CSV table of C-alpha atoms in Angstrom, one decimal:
chain,number,residue,atom,x,y,z
N,1,TRP,CA,17.4,-1.9,-6.8
N,2,PRO,CA,19.0,1.1,-4.0
N,3,ALA,CA,21.5,-0.7,-2.1
N,4,LYS,CA,23.9,0.9,0.4
N,5,LYS,CA,27.6,0.8,-0.6
N,6,ALA,CA,30.8,2.9,1.6
N,7,GLY,CA,27.7,5.7,1.9
N,8,LYS,CA,26.5,5.9,-1.6
N,9,ARG,CA,23.8,4.5,-2.9
N,10,ILE,CA,24.1,2.0,-5.9
N,11,TRP,CA,22.2,0.3,-8.3
N,12,GLU,CA,21.5,-3.6,-7.5
N,13,THR,CA,21.0,-6.1,-10.7
N,14,THR,CA,17.9,-8.1,-9.5
N,15,VAL,CA,17.9,-10.4,-13.1
N,16,PRO,CA,21.8,-11.9,-14.0
N,17,GLU,CA,23.1,-9.9,-17.4
N,18,GLN,CA,22.6,-11.7,-20.5
N,19,ASP,CA,23.1,-11.5,-23.9
N,20,LYS,CA,22.2,-7.6,-25.0
N,21,SER,CA,22.7,-8.0,-28.8
N,22,TRP,CA,18.8,-8.6,-29.2
N,23,ARG,CA,18.5,-4.5,-28.6
N,24,SER,CA,20.5,-3.8,-31.9
N,25,LEU,CA,17.7,-6.1,-33.7
N,26,ALA,CA,14.7,-5.1,-31.8
N,27,ILE,CA,16.3,-1.2,-32.8
N,28,MET,CA,17.2,-1.7,-36.4
N,29,ILE,CA,13.3,-4.1,-37.1
N,30,MET,CA,11.6,-0.5,-34.9
N,31,GLU,CA,13.2,2.3,-37.2
N,32,VAL,CA,11.6,0.5,-40.3
N,33,TYR,CA,8.4,1.4,-38.7
N,34,SER,CA,9.0,4.4,-37.3
N,35,SER,CA,9.9,5.5,-40.9
N,36,ARG,CA,6.5,4.2,-42.3
N,37,THR,CA,4.6,6.0,-39.5
N,38,HIS,CA,4.1,9.9,-39.0
N,39,GLY,CA,4.2,11.0,-35.1
N,40,SER,CA,6.1,7.1,-34.0
N,41,TYR,CA,9.4,7.1,-32.7
N,42,ILE,CA,11.6,5.2,-30.5
N,43,GLU,CA,12.9,4.7,-26.7
N,44,GLU,CA,15.4,3.2,-25.1
N,45,THR,CA,16.5,2.5,-21.7
N,46,GLU,CA,19.4,0.5,-19.9
N,47,MET,CA,17.1,-2.9,-19.8
N,48,LYS,CA,14.2,-2.6,-22.7
N,49,VAL,CA,13.7,-0.7,-25.7
N,50,LEU,CA,10.4,1.2,-26.6
N,51,TRP,CA,7.9,1.7,-29.9
N,52,GLN,CA,5.6,4.5,-29.1
N,53,TYR,CA,2.8,5.4,-32.0
N,54,ARG,CA,0.5,7.0,-29.2
N,55,ASP,CA,0.5,10.1,-30.9
N,56,ALA,CA,0.5,8.5,-34.3
N,57,ASP,CA,-2.7,8.2,-36.3
N,58,PRO,CA,-4.8,5.6,-34.1
N,59,GLU,CA,-6.3,2.9,-36.7
N,60,PHE,CA,-3.2,3.2,-38.7
N,61,GLY,CA,-0.6,3.2,-35.3
N,62,TYR,CA,-2.4,0.4,-34.4
N,63,GLN,CA,-2.0,-1.7,-37.4
N,64,GLN,CA,1.7,-1.4,-37.8
N,65,SER,CA,1.7,-2.2,-33.7
N,66,ARG,CA,0.4,-5.8,-34.5
N,67,GLU,CA,2.8,-6.4,-37.7
N,68,LEU,CA,6.1,-4.9,-35.1
N,69,GLU,CA,4.8,-6.9,-32.1
N,70,ASP,CA,4.8,-10.4,-35.1
N,71,HIS,CA,7.6,-9.2,-36.5
N,72,LEU,CA,9.9,-9.1,-33.3
N,73,SER,CA,8.3,-12.3,-31.5
N,74,ASN,CA,9.6,-14.1,-34.8
N,75,VAL,CA,13.3,-12.8,-34.8
N,76,LEU,CA,13.8,-12.5,-31.4
N,77,ARG,CA,12.0,-15.7,-30.4
N,78,GLU,CA,15.9,-17.4,-30.0
N,79,TYR,CA,16.3,-14.6,-27.3
N,80,ALA,CA,15.4,-14.6,-23.2
N,81,VAL,CA,13.1,-11.7,-23.5
N,82,ASP,CA,9.6,-10.6,-23.4
N,83,VAL,CA,7.5,-8.8,-26.7
N,84,LEU,CA,4.5,-6.4,-25.1
N,85,HIS,CA,2.0,-4.8,-26.8
N,86,GLY,CA,0.0,-2.1,-25.1
N,87,GLY,CA,-3.2,-0.4,-27.1
N,88,VAL,CA,-4.2,2.9,-27.8
N,89,LYS,CA,-5.6,2.8,-24.0
N,90,GLU,CA,-2.6,1.6,-22.5
N,91,GLY,CA,-0.5,3.9,-24.0
N,92,GLY,CA,0.1,2.8,-27.3
N,93,TYR,CA,3.6,0.9,-27.6
N,94,VAL,CA,5.3,-2.5,-28.4
N,95,GLU,CA,8.0,-3.2,-26.0
N,96,VAL,CA,10.8,-5.4,-25.7
N,97,ARG,CA,12.7,-6.3,-22.5
N,98,PRO,CA,14.5,-8.6,-20.4
N,99,LYS,CA,12.1,-12.4,-19.1
N,100,GLY,CA,11.1,-11.5,-15.3
N,101,VAL,CA,11.9,-7.8,-15.5
N,102,ASN,CA,8.4,-6.8,-14.4
N,103,LYS,CA,6.2,-4.9,-11.9
N,104,GLY,CA,5.9,-8.7,-10.2
N,105,PHE,CA,8.5,-9.6,-9.9
N,106,ALA,CA,9.9,-6.1,-8.4
N,107,SER,CA,6.9,-5.9,-5.7
N,108,MET,CA,8.4,-9.6,-4.7
N,109,HIS,CA,11.4,-8.3,-3.7
N,110,ILE,CA,10.7,-4.9,-2.2
N,111,ILE,CA,8.2,-7.2,0.2
N,112,LYS,CA,10.9,-9.8,1.0
N,113,ASN,CA,13.6,-6.4,1.7
N,114,MET,CA,11.0,-4.1,2.9
N,115,ALA,CA,9.1,-6.7,6.0
N,116,ILE,CA,12.4,-7.5,7.5
N,117,SER,CA,11.2,-6.5,11.0
N,118,ASN,CA,7.0,-7.3,10.3
N,119,LYS,CA,5.4,-9.1,8.4
N,120,ILE,CA,3.1,-7.1,5.8
N,121,ASP,CA,-0.8,-6.9,6.9
N,122,PHE,CA,-2.4,-4.5,4.5
N,123,SER,CA,-1.6,-4.0,0.6
N,124,LEU,CA,-3.6,-2.0,-1.5
N,125,VAL,CA,-2.2,-2.2,-5.1
N,126,ILE,CA,-3.4,0.0,-8.0
N,127,GLY,CA,-2.6,0.1,-11.9
N,128,ASP,CA,-4.0,1.9,-14.8
N,129,ASP,CA,-2.0,-0.4,-17.8
N,130,HIS,CA,-0.9,-3.2,-19.7
N,131,CYS,CA,2.6,-3.3,-17.0
N,132,ASP,CA,0.6,-3.3,-14.4
N,133,GLU,CA,-0.8,-6.5,-14.9
N,134,PRO,CA,2.2,-8.5,-13.6
N,135,MET,CA,2.4,-6.7,-10.6
N,136,LEU,CA,-2.1,-7.2,-9.9
N,137,SER,CA,-1.3,-11.3,-10.8
N,138,VAL,CA,1.4,-11.4,-8.2
N,139,MET,CA,0.0,-9.1,-5.1
N,140,ARG,CA,-3.2,-11.4,-6.2
N,141,GLN,CA,-2.0,-14.5,-5.6
N,142,ILE,CA,0.1,-13.5,-2.7
N,143,GLY,CA,-3.6,-11.9,-1.2
N,144,ARG,CA,-4.8,-15.6,-1.9
N,145,ARG,CA,-2.0,-18.1,-0.5
N,146,ALA,CA,-2.9,-15.5,3.0
N,147,MET,CA,-6.6,-16.3,2.8
N,148,GLU,CA,-6.1,-20.4,1.7
N,149,ALA,CA,-4.0,-20.5,4.9
N,150,LYS,CA,-7.0,-18.9,7.6
N,151,SER,CA,-9.6,-20.7,5.7
N,152,PHE,CA,-8.0,-24.5,5.9
N,153,ASN,CA,-8.4,-23.8,10.0
N,154,ASP,CA,-12.2,-22.1,9.0
N,155,ARG,CA,-12.6,-25.1,6.3
N,156,THR,CA,-14.2,-22.5,3.9
N,157,VAL,CA,-14.3,-23.2,0.8
N,158,LEU,CA,-12.6,-20.1,-2.0
N,159,THR,CA,-13.7,-19.6,-5.5
N,160,PRO,CA,-11.0,-19.8,-8.0
N,161,LEU,CA,-9.1,-17.0,-9.1
N,162,PRO,CA,-10.1,-15.7,-12.8
N,163,ALA,CA,-8.0,-16.8,-15.9
N,164,SER,CA,-7.0,-13.3,-15.9
N,165,VAL,CA,-4.3,-13.9,-13.2
N,166,THR,CA,-1.0,-14.9,-14.7
N,167,PRO,CA,0.0,-17.9,-12.0
N,168,VAL,CA,3.6,-17.2,-10.6
N,169,ASP,CA,4.8,-18.9,-8.2
N,170,VAL,CA,5.2,-16.9,-4.8
N,171,SER,CA,5.7,-19.1,-2.6
N,172,SER,CA,9.0,-17.2,-1.5
N,173,THR,CA,7.3,-14.4,0.2
N,174,ASP,CA,5.6,-16.2,2.6
N,175,PRO,CA,7.6,-15.9,5.7
N,176,PHE,CA,7.1,-12.2,4.6
N,177,VAL,CA,3.7,-12.1,4.8
N,178,SER,CA,1.3,-12.4,7.5
N,179,SER,CA,-1.6,-14.6,8.1
N,180,ARG,CA,-3.9,-11.6,8.3
N,181,LEU,CA,-2.6,-10.0,5.5
N,182,GLN,CA,-5.8,-8.3,3.9
N,183,THR,CA,-4.6,-7.4,0.2
N,184,TYR,CA,-7.2,-4.6,-2.2
N,185,THR,CA,-6.2,-4.7,-6.2
N,186,ALA,CA,-8.2,-2.6,-8.7
N,187,THR,CA,-7.3,-1.1,-12.2
N,188,VAL,CA,-8.0,2.1,-13.7
N,189,GLY,CA,-10.6,1.7,-16.2
N,190,LYS,CA,-12.9,-1.0,-16.4
N,191,LYS,CA,-11.7,-3.2,-18.6
N,192,PRO,CA,-10.2,-7.0,-18.5
N,193,SER,CA,-7.6,-7.4,-15.7
N,194,ALA,CA,-6.0,-9.4,-12.9
N,195,SER,CA,-7.4,-7.2,-10.5
N,196,ALA,CA,-10.6,-8.0,-8.1
N,197,ASN,CA,-12.1,-4.5,-8.4
N,198,TYR,CA,-11.9,-0.9,-10.6
N,199,LEU,CA,-12.0,2.6,-10.7
N,200,ASN,CA,-13.0,4.7,-12.8
N,201,ASP,CA,-11.6,7.4,-12.9
N,202,VAL,CA,-7.7,9.2,-11.8
N,203,ASP,CA,-10.0,11.5,-9.6
N,204,ASP,CA,-11.7,8.1,-8.3
N,205,VAL,CA,-7.7,6.9,-6.8
N,206,HIS,CA,-7.2,10.4,-5.4
N,207,GLU,CA,-10.3,10.6,-3.7
N,208,LEU,CA,-9.7,7.1,-2.4
N,209,LEU,CA,-6.3,7.7,-0.7
N,210,GLU,CA,-7.3,11.2,0.6
N,211,CYS,CA,-10.2,9.0,2.5
N,212,LEU,CA,-7.7,6.8,3.7
N,213,ASN,CA,-5.7,9.7,4.5
N,214,ARG,CA,-8.6,11.1,6.8
N,215,MET,CA,-9.3,8.2,8.2
N,216,SER,CA,-5.8,6.6,9.5
N,217,ALA,CA,-5.4,10.5,10.4
N,218,ARG,CA,-8.7,10.9,12.5
N,219,ASP,CA,-7.7,7.3,14.4
N,220,HIS,CA,-4.7,8.9,16.3
N,221,GLN,CA,-6.9,12.1,17.1
N,222,PHE,CA,-10.5,11.0,18.7
N,223,TYR,CA,-11.0,8.7,21.6
N,224,SER,CA,-13.9,7.1,23.2
N,225,SER,CA,-14.2,6.5,26.9
N,226,ILE,CA,-13.4,2.6,26.4
N,227,ASP,CA,-9.7,3.6,25.4
N,228,LEU,CA,-9.3,6.0,28.3
N,229,THR,CA,-8.7,3.0,30.4
N,230,SER,CA,-6.0,1.2,28.8
N,231,MET,CA,-4.2,4.2,26.7
N,232,THR,CA,-1.3,5.6,27.6
N,233,TYR,CA,-1.6,8.8,29.0
N,234,PRO,CA,0.8,12.3,29.8
N,235,ILE,CA,0.5,13.5,33.5
N,236,ALA,CA,0.5,17.3,32.6
N,237,GLY,CA,3.2,19.3,34.5
N,238,SER,CA,5.5,16.2,36.1
N,239,GLY,CA,7.0,15.2,32.7
N,240,LEU,CA,5.7,11.8,33.0
N,241,SER,CA,3.7,9.4,31.2
N,242,GLY,CA,1.5,6.8,33.0
N,243,VAL,CA,-0.2,3.5,32.5
N,244,LYS,CA,-2.9,2.1,34.3
N,245,LYS,CA,-2.7,-1.5,36.1
N,246,THR,CA,-4.7,-3.8,38.3
N,247,GLY,CA,-4.9,-1.5,41.9
N,248,SER,CA,-1.8,0.8,41.4
N,249,VAL,CA,-0.7,3.1,38.8
N,250,GLN,CA,2.9,2.9,37.3
N,251,PHE,CA,4.9,5.6,36.7
N,252,LEU,CA,7.2,6.0,34.1
N,253,SER,CA,9.9,8.6,34.5
N,254,GLY,CA,10.8,10.8,31.2
N,255,SER,CA,14.2,11.1,32.3
N,256,ASN,CA,15.6,8.4,33.4
N,257,SER,CA,14.7,4.4,33.9
N,258,GLU,CA,13.3,4.6,36.9
N,259,THR,CA,10.0,2.8,37.8
N,260,ILE,CA,7.4,4.6,40.5
N,261,THR,CA,5.1,2.4,41.7
N,262,ALA,CA,1.6,4.6,44.0
N,263,ASN,CA,-0.9,2.3,45.5
N,264,VAL,CA,-3.0,5.1,44.5
N,265,THR,CA,-6.4,5.5,42.8
N,266,ARG,CA,-6.7,8.0,39.4
N,267,GLN,CA,-8.9,10.4,38.2
N,268,VAL,CA,-8.6,10.7,34.8
N,269,SER,CA,-10.1,14.2,32.9
N,270,LEU,CA,-10.2,15.2,29.7
N,271,VAL,CA,-9.1,18.8,29.7
N,272,SER,CA,-8.4,20.8,26.2
N,273,GLY,CA,-7.8,17.7,24.4
N,274,PHE,CA,-5.2,16.7,27.2
N,275,LEU,CA,-4.9,14.4,30.0
N,276,SER,CA,-4.0,14.7,33.4
N,277,SER,CA,-4.1,12.4,36.2
N,278,GLU,CA,-4.4,13.4,40.4
N,279,GLY,CA,-3.5,10.7,42.9
N,280,VAL,CA,-6.0,10.8,45.7
N,281,ASN,CA,-5.5,8.7,49.0
N,282,PRO,CA,-8.4,6.3,48.8
N,283,ALA,CA,-8.8,6.3,52.9
N,284,LYS,CA,-10.2,9.7,52.4
N,285,VAL,CA,-12.5,9.2,49.6
N,286,GLU,CA,-16.0,8.5,50.5
N,287,LYS,CA,-18.1,6.7,47.8
N,288,GLN,CA,-21.3,9.0,47.2
N,289,THR,CA,-24.7,7.8,45.7
N,290,SER,CA,-27.7,10.2,44.8
N,291,ASN,CA,-30.6,8.6,45.4
N,292,THR,CA,-32.7,10.8,43.9
N,293,LEU,CA,-32.2,13.7,40.7
N,294,ALA,CA,-32.5,16.0,42.9
N,295,ASP,CA,-29.6,14.6,45.3
N,296,TYR,CA,-27.4,14.2,42.2
N,297,LEU,CA,-28.7,18.0,41.1
N,298,ASN,CA,-27.3,19.2,44.6
N,299,THR,CA,-24.0,18.5,44.1
N,300,VAL,CA,-23.4,19.8,40.4
N,301,GLU,CA,-22.0,23.8,41.6
N,302,ASP,CA,-22.9,26.5,39.2
N,303,ASP,CA,-20.7,28.5,37.3
N,304,ASP,CA,-19.4,32.0,38.5
N,305,ASP,CA,-19.0,33.5,34.9
N,306,ASP,CA,-22.9,32.5,34.2
N,307,ASP,CA,-23.8,35.3,36.8
N,308,MET,CA,-23.3,38.1,34.5
N,309,PHE,CA,-25.8,36.8,32.2
N,310,PHE,CA,-28.8,36.7,34.5
């Protein structure tokens, strides 16, 4: 996790340093299987060791991966590591990494570090392989705790979570999560998963994100007439912004903190996408009511520009 120190970003270790002698044992065993499985290879990172067989013969590679998984589990059972196996559809790998290092733990850490000023009230979590399952399990349980807090007041009964959700203690995130949290989890492809929903393929993921982007942008572009009575609007040509109050309009200066309150009525009109306001003396305004349609139409002035067409 990146942290700032003396103007530079450094990586903060969230898991205590442990004995790494398991790495040499895991690599030595993986090299044996790589030598007899054409197309397989070993990947090393700072935290994990990976045996990839996605480029090998699918049937023979899968058979070797199952043997390797059992071999590593027996040899490394005394070490604080996890041995994970992803099938051909998940990328074809056997992975060894320290316990507690997964996307679920990272999700909890991100929530605790991001939700400092405002609590999280919406989350969309999408994953496509075995490595994403801890993240989906954690986020679904965080959303479940928010639903339980809400249902306690409503006295509604919630259905239990499926067995595919791995139980994890997520209570440490409660102070950073809103009681109105809405959590949506999805996996790519219809398969057993800890998620509550699924998307057919990556194209569906792109379509979903683009739709959400359009909807969020539209909410800031278009308003109804009901919104005009409560929104903050710019006053054309004045550099000020106005906020409607009962019986008056409060004008806030755009250049300083002075506040000027005037006992005026305002007429709001939408011209070329911009809002303008006019101050009118209420003593000089006479309310006019049209009794018939003809009286109403007589008050409408003809546009001079239309005369050229007749």
